[in-house]
Amino acid sequence: MAEVAMSSREVIVLNVGGVRFVTRVSTLQQFPESRLARMVHDNDREFKLENGEFFVDRDGALFSYIMDFLRTLQVSLPTDFSDYQRLQREAEFYGLYPLADLLSQEHLLKPRLEILEVRFSLQEMQTFFRIFGSCSTTIEALAGQITVFTGQQSGQGWNSPFPSQKPLVPLPLERPSHHDLVFLCGTEYSGDQFMARYVSIKPDSRKLINGTNVLGLLFDTLLKDGFHLISTRTVASEEKVECYTFERMKRAAGLAIMVNQTPGSSGVAQARRSQVQKRK
C-alpha cells in the first residue's frame, strides 16, 4: 500500500547520503529503464522508504549534478570539476547509462584554455586596435559589444572629450577572419575639418576618442568577462605596437541528451551540442 501511495504522488523526497532532494516523480522517470524511474514501484534494497522519504547511501554532492541532468537533459559542470569518473560511476549505479556515456567523453566536457591578444598602436592622431582570439565565438561577442562612430569636428583637437554636435554614424568593424577584428579611434585632419572616430564598448555608454581611454575600457571589459592579463610586450618599437595577452578557462559548450521513445522500446539517447557550433 505504501508503494501505491508513493507512486500516486507528484512530488517525491530523496535522502541521498544525508542530503535531501525534492523533485517531481516525472523528473525521475525521464529515463524509464533507469533505477530511479523504477524506484517508486520496485522493491530495491538500495532504496529504503523511511518517514515518507527514499533513502539511499550514496554521494549526495554528486547526486546534485545528476538531478540537474534529469531536470535539463544537459550536462553542465563547474569549470573546476574533476570527479568525472566518480560521477560516471554514480550515473551507472542509478542506471542512467546515457549520462554515463557522456561523462566518459571528458574531452567534450572539460573547460579549455582560451587565449586573447590585443595589439595597440598609437600613430600620430589615431590609435589602431587588433584583437585576435583562439575562440571565434568570443570574437563574435566582442564585435557585438564594440561600436565605432564617425563624425566631423570643426577646430577641435583629437583629445577633446566632447563629441561633435553633428550626428555620429556607426561604422562596421573590420573582420579579417572569424578569429580577429580591427578598429581605430582618433582623428584625421582635412582642411579645417577633423574627421573623428569614437569607440563605444557595451555595456558602457560612453563614446571615447582617446586611444588610451579605449584601451583601459577594453581591459576592464575583458577582466570582467573572466580574462586575466598574462603578458605585455612591444612587438615593433618603431611603430609603437604594444601587445597584451589575456587568458581564461572557457567552459565547454553544454552537452544535451535527445531521447527517442517508441512504444515498447527502452529509449535511445543521443548526445548533441546544446549550442549551435560556430565556425572555428
PDB file of C-alpha atoms in Angstrom:
ATOM      1  CA  MET A   1       0.000   0.000   0.000  1.00  0.00           C
ATOM      2  CA  ALA A   2       2.956   2.294   0.765  1.00  0.00           C
ATOM      3  CA  GLU A   3       4.273   1.794  -2.769  1.00  0.00           C
ATOM      4  CA  VAL A   4       0.869   2.616  -4.275  1.00  0.00           C
ATOM      5  CA  ALA A   5       0.611   5.740  -2.123  1.00  0.00           C
ATOM      6  CA  MET A   6       4.087   6.877  -3.108  1.00  0.00           C
ATOM      7  CA  SER A   7       3.528   6.191  -6.802  1.00  0.00           C
ATOM      8  CA  SER A   8       0.418   8.372  -6.765  1.00  0.00           C
ATOM      9  CA  ARG A   9       2.347  11.406  -5.554  1.00  0.00           C
ATOM     10  CA  GLU A  10       3.542  14.110  -7.893  1.00  0.00           C
ATOM     11  CA  VAL A  11       6.369  15.185  -5.569  1.00  0.00           C
ATOM     12  CA  ILE A  12       8.914  12.861  -4.009  1.00  0.00           C
ATOM     13  CA  VAL A  13      11.679  13.345  -1.434  1.00  0.00           C
ATOM     14  CA  LEU A  14      15.035  11.603  -1.692  1.00  0.00           C
ATOM     15  CA  ASN A  15      17.667  11.485   1.017  1.00  0.00           C
ATOM     16  CA  VAL A  16      20.982  10.783  -0.677  1.00  0.00           C
ATOM     17  CA  GLY A  17      23.733  10.271   1.877  1.00  0.00           C
ATOM     18  CA  GLY A  18      22.093  12.793   4.214  1.00  0.00           C
ATOM     19  CA  VAL A  19      21.345  15.407   1.529  1.00  0.00           C
ATOM     20  CA  ARG A  20      17.633  15.918   0.807  1.00  0.00           C
ATOM     21  CA  PHE A  21      16.275  16.440  -2.694  1.00  0.00           C
ATOM     22  CA  VAL A  22      12.675  17.316  -3.516  1.00  0.00           C
ATOM     23  CA  THR A  23      11.552  16.710  -7.077  1.00  0.00           C
ATOM     24  CA  ARG A  24       8.692  15.523  -9.230  1.00  0.00           C
ATOM     25  CA  VAL A  25       8.177  11.845  -9.907  1.00  0.00           C
ATOM     26  CA  SER A  26       8.057  12.690 -13.622  1.00  0.00           C
ATOM     27  CA  THR A  27      11.607  14.080 -13.372  1.00  0.00           C
ATOM     28  CA  LEU A  28      12.898  10.762 -12.068  1.00  0.00           C
ATOM     29  CA  GLN A  29      11.058   8.989 -14.884  1.00  0.00           C
ATOM     30  CA  GLN A  30      12.862  10.821 -17.717  1.00  0.00           C
ATOM     31  CA  PHE A  31      14.636   7.530 -18.430  1.00  0.00           C
ATOM     32  CA  PRO A  32      12.101   4.751 -17.757  1.00  0.00           C
ATOM     33  CA  GLU A  33      14.695   1.969 -17.644  1.00  0.00           C
ATOM     34  CA  SER A  34      16.788   3.726 -15.003  1.00  0.00           C
ATOM     35  CA  ARG A  35      16.905   2.627 -11.399  1.00  0.00           C
ATOM     36  CA  LEU A  36      15.474   5.957 -10.264  1.00  0.00           C
ATOM     37  CA  ALA A  37      12.432   5.596 -12.518  1.00  0.00           C
ATOM     38  CA  ARG A  38      11.730   2.110 -11.165  1.00  0.00           C
ATOM     39  CA  MET A  39      12.439   3.058  -7.556  1.00  0.00           C
ATOM     40  CA  VAL A  40       8.846   4.042  -6.721  1.00  0.00           C
ATOM     41  CA  HIS A  41       7.358   0.748  -7.878  1.00  0.00           C
ATOM     42  CA  ASP A  42      10.150  -1.783  -7.325  1.00  0.00           C
ATOM     43  CA  ASN A  43      11.353  -3.228  -4.067  1.00  0.00           C
ATOM     44  CA  ASP A  44      15.004  -2.155  -4.404  1.00  0.00           C
ATOM     45  CA  ARG A  45      17.136  -2.916  -1.365  1.00  0.00           C
ATOM     46  CA  GLU A  46      19.341   0.112  -2.018  1.00  0.00           C
ATOM     47  CA  PHE A  47      16.388   2.489  -1.633  1.00  0.00           C
ATOM     48  CA  LYS A  48      14.715   2.430   1.778  1.00  0.00           C
ATOM     49  CA  LEU A  49      11.423   4.207   2.401  1.00  0.00           C
ATOM     50  CA  GLU A  50      11.686   5.902   5.784  1.00  0.00           C
ATOM     51  CA  ASN A  51       9.263   8.534   7.098  1.00  0.00           C
ATOM     52  CA  GLY A  52       7.964   9.204   3.604  1.00  0.00           C
ATOM     53  CA  GLU A  53      11.457   9.708   2.131  1.00  0.00           C
ATOM     54  CA  PHE A  54      13.533   7.404  -0.032  1.00  0.00           C
ATOM     55  CA  PHE A  55      16.985   6.967   1.487  1.00  0.00           C
ATOM     56  CA  VAL A  56      19.998   5.749  -0.491  1.00  0.00           C
ATOM     57  CA  ASP A  57      23.509   5.591   0.897  1.00  0.00           C
ATOM     58  CA  ARG A  58      25.329   7.339  -1.968  1.00  0.00           C
ATOM     59  CA  ASP A  59      27.199  10.610  -2.551  1.00  0.00           C
ATOM     60  CA  GLY A  60      24.735  13.484  -2.087  1.00  0.00           C
ATOM     61  CA  ALA A  61      27.039  16.153  -3.566  1.00  0.00           C
ATOM     62  CA  LEU A  62      27.461  14.253  -6.832  1.00  0.00           C
ATOM     63  CA  PHE A  63      23.744  13.460  -6.952  1.00  0.00           C
ATOM     64  CA  SER A  64      23.054  17.207  -7.311  1.00  0.00           C
ATOM     65  CA  TYR A  65      24.650  17.037 -10.784  1.00  0.00           C
ATOM     66  CA  ILE A  66      22.516  14.001 -11.620  1.00  0.00           C
ATOM     67  CA  MET A  67      19.370  15.872 -10.593  1.00  0.00           C
ATOM     68  CA  ASP A  68      20.424  18.833 -12.726  1.00  0.00           C
ATOM     69  CA  PHE A  69      20.850  16.466 -15.668  1.00  0.00           C
ATOM     70  CA  LEU A  70      17.400  14.933 -15.165  1.00  0.00           C
ATOM     71  CA  ARG A  71      15.786  18.374 -14.978  1.00  0.00           C
ATOM     72  CA  THR A  72      17.538  19.894 -18.007  1.00  0.00           C
ATOM     73  CA  LEU A  73      18.761  16.880 -20.017  1.00  0.00           C
ATOM     74  CA  GLN A  74      22.083  18.716 -20.241  1.00  0.00           C
ATOM     75  CA  VAL A  75      25.481  18.134 -18.708  1.00  0.00           C
ATOM     76  CA  SER A  76      26.762  21.388 -17.232  1.00  0.00           C
ATOM     77  CA  LEU A  77      29.633  21.113 -14.767  1.00  0.00           C
ATOM     78  CA  PRO A  78      31.737  23.760 -12.942  1.00  0.00           C
ATOM     79  CA  THR A  79      34.995  24.794 -14.591  1.00  0.00           C
ATOM     80  CA  ASP A  80      36.963  23.336 -11.671  1.00  0.00           C
ATOM     81  CA  PHE A  81      35.101  19.989 -11.686  1.00  0.00           C
ATOM     82  CA  SER A  82      37.408  16.954 -11.825  1.00  0.00           C
ATOM     83  CA  ASP A  83      35.453  13.947 -10.465  1.00  0.00           C
ATOM     84  CA  TYR A  84      34.351  12.667 -13.872  1.00  0.00           C
ATOM     85  CA  GLN A  85      34.997   9.001 -13.060  1.00  0.00           C
ATOM     86  CA  ARG A  86      33.194   9.162  -9.714  1.00  0.00           C
ATOM     87  CA  LEU A  87      30.196  10.907 -11.279  1.00  0.00           C
ATOM     88  CA  GLN A  88      30.196   8.370 -14.099  1.00  0.00           C
ATOM     89  CA  ARG A  89      30.154   5.590 -11.506  1.00  0.00           C
ATOM     90  CA  GLU A  90      27.185   7.215  -9.751  1.00  0.00           C
ATOM     91  CA  ALA A  91      25.337   7.531 -13.061  1.00  0.00           C
ATOM     92  CA  GLU A  92      25.895   3.824 -13.712  1.00  0.00           C
ATOM     93  CA  PHE A  93      24.622   2.958 -10.229  1.00  0.00           C
ATOM     94  CA  TYR A  94      21.345   4.781 -10.938  1.00  0.00           C
ATOM     95  CA  GLY A  95      21.056   3.159 -14.358  1.00  0.00           C
ATOM     96  CA  LEU A  96      21.496   6.446 -16.230  1.00  0.00           C
ATOM     97  CA  TYR A  97      23.706   4.988 -18.951  1.00  0.00           C
ATOM     98  CA  PRO A  98      23.251   7.858 -21.437  1.00  0.00           C
ATOM     99  CA  LEU A  99      24.710  10.181 -18.804  1.00  0.00           C
ATOM    100  CA  ALA A 100      27.494   7.727 -18.040  1.00  0.00           C
ATOM    101  CA  ASP A 101      28.359   7.581 -21.743  1.00  0.00           C
ATOM    102  CA  LEU A 102      28.590  11.372 -21.935  1.00  0.00           C
ATOM    103  CA  LEU A 103      30.803  11.527 -18.849  1.00  0.00           C
ATOM    104  CA  SER A 104      33.210   9.101 -20.485  1.00  0.00           C
ATOM    105  CA  GLN A 105      33.855  11.800 -23.117  1.00  0.00           C
ATOM    106  CA  GLU A 106      35.824  14.101 -20.830  1.00  0.00           C
ATOM    107  CA  HIS A 107      37.372  15.998 -23.743  1.00  0.00           C
ATOM    108  CA  LEU A 108      33.908  17.342 -24.611  1.00  0.00           C
ATOM    109  CA  LEU A 109      33.125  18.449 -21.061  1.00  0.00           C
ATOM    110  CA  LYS A 110      36.368  19.840 -19.677  1.00  0.00           C
ATOM    111  CA  PRO A 111      36.928  23.606 -19.891  1.00  0.00           C
ATOM    112  CA  ARG A 112      39.596  24.719 -22.334  1.00  0.00           C
ATOM    113  CA  LEU A 113      42.236  27.415 -22.137  1.00  0.00           C
ATOM    114  CA  GLU A 114      41.311  30.430 -24.263  1.00  0.00           C
ATOM    115  CA  ILE A 115      43.880  32.993 -25.450  1.00  0.00           C
ATOM    116  CA  LEU A 116      43.093  36.575 -26.471  1.00  0.00           C
ATOM    117  CA  GLU A 117      45.658  39.011 -27.855  1.00  0.00           C
ATOM    118  CA  VAL A 118      45.157  42.793 -28.073  1.00  0.00           C
ATOM    119  CA  ARG A 119      47.501  44.845 -30.266  1.00  0.00           C
ATOM    120  CA  PHE A 120      47.586  48.567 -29.628  1.00  0.00           C
ATOM    121  CA  SER A 121      49.334  51.001 -31.969  1.00  0.00           C
ATOM    122  CA  LEU A 122      49.465  54.756 -31.452  1.00  0.00           C
ATOM    123  CA  GLN A 123      50.220  56.613 -34.696  1.00  0.00           C
ATOM    124  CA  GLU A 124      50.040  60.410 -34.772  1.00  0.00           C
ATOM    125  CA  MET A 125      46.389  61.322 -34.092  1.00  0.00           C
ATOM    126  CA  GLN A 126      44.955  57.803 -34.454  1.00  0.00           C
ATOM    127  CA  THR A 127      45.085  54.621 -32.413  1.00  0.00           C
ATOM    128  CA  PHE A 128      44.762  51.218 -34.072  1.00  0.00           C
ATOM    129  CA  PHE A 129      43.436  48.102 -32.342  1.00  0.00           C
ATOM    130  CA  ARG A 130      43.576  44.494 -33.464  1.00  0.00           C
ATOM    131  CA  ILE A 131      42.072  41.752 -31.318  1.00  0.00           C
ATOM    132  CA  PHE A 132      42.862  38.113 -32.051  1.00  0.00           C
ATOM    133  CA  GLY A 133      41.205  35.240 -30.192  1.00  0.00           C
ATOM    134  CA  SER A 134      41.599  31.470 -30.186  1.00  0.00           C
ATOM    135  CA  CYS A 135      37.806  31.157 -29.836  1.00  0.00           C
ATOM    136  CA  SER A 136      35.748  32.632 -32.680  1.00  0.00           C
ATOM    137  CA  THR A 137      32.603  32.903 -30.529  1.00  0.00           C
ATOM    138  CA  THR A 138      34.395  35.269 -28.143  1.00  0.00           C
ATOM    139  CA  ILE A 139      35.468  37.487 -31.042  1.00  0.00           C
ATOM    140  CA  GLU A 140      31.894  37.428 -32.323  1.00  0.00           C
ATOM    141  CA  ALA A 141      30.650  38.527 -28.899  1.00  0.00           C
ATOM    142  CA  LEU A 142      33.194  41.365 -28.718  1.00  0.00           C
ATOM    143  CA  ALA A 143      32.206  42.502 -32.206  1.00  0.00           C
ATOM    144  CA  GLY A 144      28.671  42.842 -30.894  1.00  0.00           C
ATOM    145  CA  GLN A 145      29.853  44.969 -27.956  1.00  0.00           C
ATOM    146  CA  ILE A 146      32.231  47.326 -29.796  1.00  0.00           C
ATOM    147  CA  THR A 147      30.851  50.095 -31.992  1.00  0.00           C
ATOM    148  CA  VAL A 148      32.861  52.706 -33.908  1.00  0.00           C
ATOM    149  CA  PHE A 149      31.195  56.041 -34.678  1.00  0.00           C
ATOM    150  CA  THR A 150      32.402  58.674 -37.114  1.00  0.00           C
ATOM    151  CA  GLY A 151      31.603  62.364 -37.419  1.00  0.00           C
ATOM    152  CA  GLN A 152      33.055  65.789 -38.227  1.00  0.00           C
ATOM    153  CA  GLN A 153      34.554  68.240 -35.798  1.00  0.00           C
ATOM    154  CA  SER A 154      35.467  71.833 -36.509  1.00  0.00           C
ATOM    155  CA  GLY A 155      38.501  73.357 -34.841  1.00  0.00           C
ATOM    156  CA  GLN A 156      38.769  70.727 -32.073  1.00  0.00           C
ATOM    157  CA  GLY A 157      41.765  68.608 -31.186  1.00  0.00           C
ATOM    158  CA  TRP A 158      41.621  64.837 -31.157  1.00  0.00           C
ATOM    159  CA  ASN A 159      41.949  64.725 -27.362  1.00  0.00           C
ATOM    160  CA  SER A 160      38.765  66.715 -26.896  1.00  0.00           C
ATOM    161  CA  PRO A 161      36.355  64.841 -24.618  1.00  0.00           C
ATOM    162  CA  PHE A 162      33.310  66.429 -26.268  1.00  0.00           C
ATOM    163  CA  PRO A 163      31.846  64.684 -29.338  1.00  0.00           C
ATOM    164  CA  SER A 164      30.748  66.757 -32.302  1.00  0.00           C
ATOM    165  CA  GLN A 165      27.234  68.080 -32.166  1.00  0.00           C
ATOM    166  CA  LYS A 166      26.578  66.598 -35.581  1.00  0.00           C
ATOM    167  CA  PRO A 167      25.034  63.110 -35.573  1.00  0.00           C
ATOM    168  CA  LEU A 168      27.590  60.321 -35.320  1.00  0.00           C
ATOM    169  CA  VAL A 169      27.363  57.497 -37.836  1.00  0.00           C
ATOM    170  CA  PRO A 170      28.212  53.895 -36.792  1.00  0.00           C
ATOM    171  CA  LEU A 171      30.832  52.117 -38.893  1.00  0.00           C
ATOM    172  CA  PRO A 172      31.192  48.357 -39.386  1.00  0.00           C
ATOM    173  CA  LEU A 173      34.205  46.717 -37.752  1.00  0.00           C
ATOM    174  CA  GLU A 174      36.831  45.135 -39.953  1.00  0.00           C
ATOM    175  CA  ARG A 175      36.785  41.341 -39.656  1.00  0.00           C
ATOM    176  CA  PRO A 176      39.839  39.873 -41.478  1.00  0.00           C
ATOM    177  CA  SER A 177      38.781  36.421 -40.232  1.00  0.00           C
ATOM    178  CA  HIS A 178      36.464  34.733 -37.731  1.00  0.00           C
ATOM    179  CA  HIS A 179      39.258  34.965 -35.154  1.00  0.00           C
ATOM    180  CA  ASP A 180      40.094  38.665 -35.211  1.00  0.00           C
ATOM    181  CA  LEU A 181      38.686  42.158 -35.541  1.00  0.00           C
ATOM    182  CA  VAL A 182      40.229  45.548 -36.289  1.00  0.00           C
ATOM    183  CA  PHE A 183      39.130  49.096 -35.441  1.00  0.00           C
ATOM    184  CA  LEU A 184      40.598  52.531 -34.766  1.00  0.00           C
ATOM    185  CA  CYS A 185      39.817  55.771 -32.972  1.00  0.00           C
ATOM    186  CA  GLY A 186      41.130  59.306 -33.219  1.00  0.00           C
ATOM    187  CA  THR A 187      41.003  61.992 -35.917  1.00  0.00           C
ATOM    188  CA  GLU A 188      42.128  62.748 -39.432  1.00  0.00           C
ATOM    189  CA  TYR A 189      42.676  66.419 -40.325  1.00  0.00           C
ATOM    190  CA  SER A 190      41.441  67.620 -43.712  1.00  0.00           C
ATOM    191  CA  GLY A 191      41.394  71.345 -44.375  1.00  0.00           C
ATOM    192  CA  ASP A 192      39.606  72.904 -41.433  1.00  0.00           C
ATOM    193  CA  GLN A 193      37.720  69.725 -40.596  1.00  0.00           C
ATOM    194  CA  PHE A 194      38.592  66.921 -38.200  1.00  0.00           C
ATOM    195  CA  MET A 195      37.121  63.530 -39.127  1.00  0.00           C
ATOM    196  CA  ALA A 196      36.724  61.886 -35.744  1.00  0.00           C
ATOM    197  CA  ARG A 197      36.190  58.257 -34.789  1.00  0.00           C
ATOM    198  CA  TYR A 198      34.796  57.349 -31.397  1.00  0.00           C
ATOM    199  CA  VAL A 199      34.613  53.905 -29.805  1.00  0.00           C
ATOM    200  CA  SER A 200      31.890  52.608 -27.521  1.00  0.00           C
ATOM    201  CA  ILE A 201      32.067  49.259 -25.711  1.00  0.00           C
ATOM    202  CA  LYS A 202      28.840  47.908 -24.210  1.00  0.00           C
ATOM    203  CA  PRO A 203      27.528  47.976 -21.560  1.00  0.00           C
ATOM    204  CA  ASP A 204      29.410  51.274 -21.092  1.00  0.00           C
ATOM    205  CA  SER A 205      27.581  54.045 -22.926  1.00  0.00           C
ATOM    206  CA  ARG A 206      30.472  56.470 -23.377  1.00  0.00           C
ATOM    207  CA  LYS A 207      31.913  57.297 -26.794  1.00  0.00           C
ATOM    208  CA  LEU A 208      35.679  57.612 -26.422  1.00  0.00           C
ATOM    209  CA  ILE A 209      38.119  59.153 -28.886  1.00  0.00           C
ATOM    210  CA  ASN A 210      41.344  58.839 -26.889  1.00  0.00           C
ATOM    211  CA  GLY A 211      43.091  55.527 -27.614  1.00  0.00           C
ATOM    212  CA  THR A 212      44.458  55.119 -24.088  1.00  0.00           C
ATOM    213  CA  ASN A 213      40.964  55.527 -22.651  1.00  0.00           C
ATOM    214  CA  VAL A 214      39.576  52.988 -25.130  1.00  0.00           C
ATOM    215  CA  LEU A 215      42.348  50.551 -24.167  1.00  0.00           C
ATOM    216  CA  GLY A 216      41.502  50.960 -20.493  1.00  0.00           C
ATOM    217  CA  LEU A 217      37.810  50.342 -21.116  1.00  0.00           C
ATOM    218  CA  LEU A 218      38.640  47.278 -23.232  1.00  0.00           C
ATOM    219  CA  PHE A 219      40.815  45.921 -20.403  1.00  0.00           C
ATOM    220  CA  ASP A 220      38.004  46.418 -17.883  1.00  0.00           C
ATOM    221  CA  THR A 221      35.582  44.616 -20.198  1.00  0.00           C
ATOM    222  CA  LEU A 222      37.887  41.620 -20.637  1.00  0.00           C
ATOM    223  CA  LEU A 223      38.715  41.346 -16.930  1.00  0.00           C
ATOM    224  CA  LYS A 224      35.017  41.411 -16.007  1.00  0.00           C
ATOM    225  CA  ASP A 225      34.479  38.615 -18.541  1.00  0.00           C
ATOM    226  CA  GLY A 226      36.913  36.343 -16.710  1.00  0.00           C
ATOM    227  CA  PHE A 227      40.134  37.028 -18.614  1.00  0.00           C
ATOM    228  CA  HIS A 228      43.498  37.531 -16.907  1.00  0.00           C
ATOM    229  CA  LEU A 229      46.375  39.602 -18.285  1.00  0.00           C
ATOM    230  CA  ILE A 230      49.392  37.285 -18.517  1.00  0.00           C
ATOM    231  CA  SER A 231      51.934  39.232 -20.580  1.00  0.00           C
ATOM    232  CA  THR A 232      52.772  42.591 -22.123  1.00  0.00           C
ATOM    233  CA  ARG A 233      55.362  43.091 -24.813  1.00  0.00           C
ATOM    234  CA  THR A 234      56.444  45.506 -27.516  1.00  0.00           C
ATOM    235  CA  VAL A 235      56.066  43.967 -30.967  1.00  0.00           C
ATOM    236  CA  ALA A 236      57.509  46.813 -33.043  1.00  0.00           C
ATOM    237  CA  SER A 237      59.108  49.669 -31.139  1.00  0.00           C
ATOM    238  CA  GLU A 238      59.462  51.829 -34.272  1.00  0.00           C
ATOM    239  CA  GLU A 239      55.720  51.629 -34.935  1.00  0.00           C
ATOM    240  CA  LYS A 240      54.840  51.750 -31.222  1.00  0.00           C
ATOM    241  CA  VAL A 241      52.912  48.477 -31.322  1.00  0.00           C
ATOM    242  CA  GLU A 242      52.148  47.038 -27.897  1.00  0.00           C
ATOM    243  CA  CYS A 243      50.784  43.512 -27.472  1.00  0.00           C
ATOM    244  CA  TYR A 244      48.729  42.405 -24.457  1.00  0.00           C
ATOM    245  CA  THR A 245      47.928  38.722 -23.968  1.00  0.00           C
ATOM    246  CA  PHE A 246      44.983  37.503 -21.902  1.00  0.00           C
ATOM    247  CA  GLU A 247      43.787  34.020 -21.000  1.00  0.00           C
ATOM    248  CA  ARG A 248      40.829  32.371 -19.291  1.00  0.00           C
ATOM    249  CA  MET A 249      39.394  28.909 -18.806  1.00  0.00           C
ATOM    250  CA  LYS A 250      36.388  28.698 -21.108  1.00  0.00           C
ATOM    251  CA  ARG A 251      33.559  26.420 -20.064  1.00  0.00           C
ATOM    252  CA  ALA A 252      32.855  23.760 -22.651  1.00  0.00           C
ATOM    253  CA  ALA A 253      29.599  24.044 -24.563  1.00  0.00           C
ATOM    254  CA  GLY A 254      26.923  22.035 -22.789  1.00  0.00           C
ATOM    255  CA  LEU A 255      26.006  18.579 -23.992  1.00  0.00           C
ATOM    256  CA  ALA A 256      22.353  17.680 -24.209  1.00  0.00           C
ATOM    257  CA  ILE A 257      20.544  14.366 -24.435  1.00  0.00           C
ATOM    258  CA  MET A 258      17.995  13.790 -27.167  1.00  0.00           C
ATOM    259  CA  VAL A 259      15.706  10.923 -26.193  1.00  0.00           C
ATOM    260  CA  ASN A 260      13.705   8.994 -28.775  1.00  0.00           C
ATOM    261  CA  GLN A 261      10.964   6.929 -27.174  1.00  0.00           C
ATOM    262  CA  THR A 262       8.755   4.483 -29.039  1.00  0.00           C
ATOM    263  CA  PRO A 263       6.119   2.130 -27.580  1.00  0.00           C
ATOM    264  CA  GLY A 264       7.733  -1.000 -26.231  1.00  0.00           C
ATOM    265  CA  SER A 265      11.273   0.342 -26.576  1.00  0.00           C
ATOM    266  CA  SER A 266      13.753   1.169 -23.845  1.00  0.00           C
ATOM    267  CA  GLY A 267      14.548   4.504 -25.431  1.00  0.00           C
ATOM    268  CA  VAL A 268      17.527   5.594 -27.445  1.00  0.00           C
ATOM    269  CA  ALA A 269      19.610   8.511 -26.279  1.00  0.00           C
ATOM    270  CA  GLN A 270      21.928  10.546 -28.437  1.00  0.00           C
ATOM    271  CA  ALA A 271      24.283  13.315 -27.446  1.00  0.00           C
ATOM    272  CA  ARG A 272      24.269  16.630 -29.223  1.00  0.00           C
ATOM    273  CA  ARG A 273      25.610  20.089 -28.601  1.00  0.00           C
ATOM    274  CA  SER A 274      23.185  22.291 -26.713  1.00  0.00           C
ATOM    275  CA  GLN A 275      24.581  25.302 -28.536  1.00  0.00           C
ATOM    276  CA  VAL A 276      24.939  25.742 -32.263  1.00  0.00           C
ATOM    277  CA  GLN A 277      28.632  25.449 -33.055  1.00  0.00           C
ATOM    278  CA  LYS A 278      30.013  28.452 -34.849  1.00  0.00           C
ATOM    279  CA  ARG A 279      32.775  28.235 -37.397  1.00  0.00           C
ATOM    280  CA  LYS A 280      36.187  27.841 -35.823  1.00  0.00           C
TER     281      LYS A 280
END
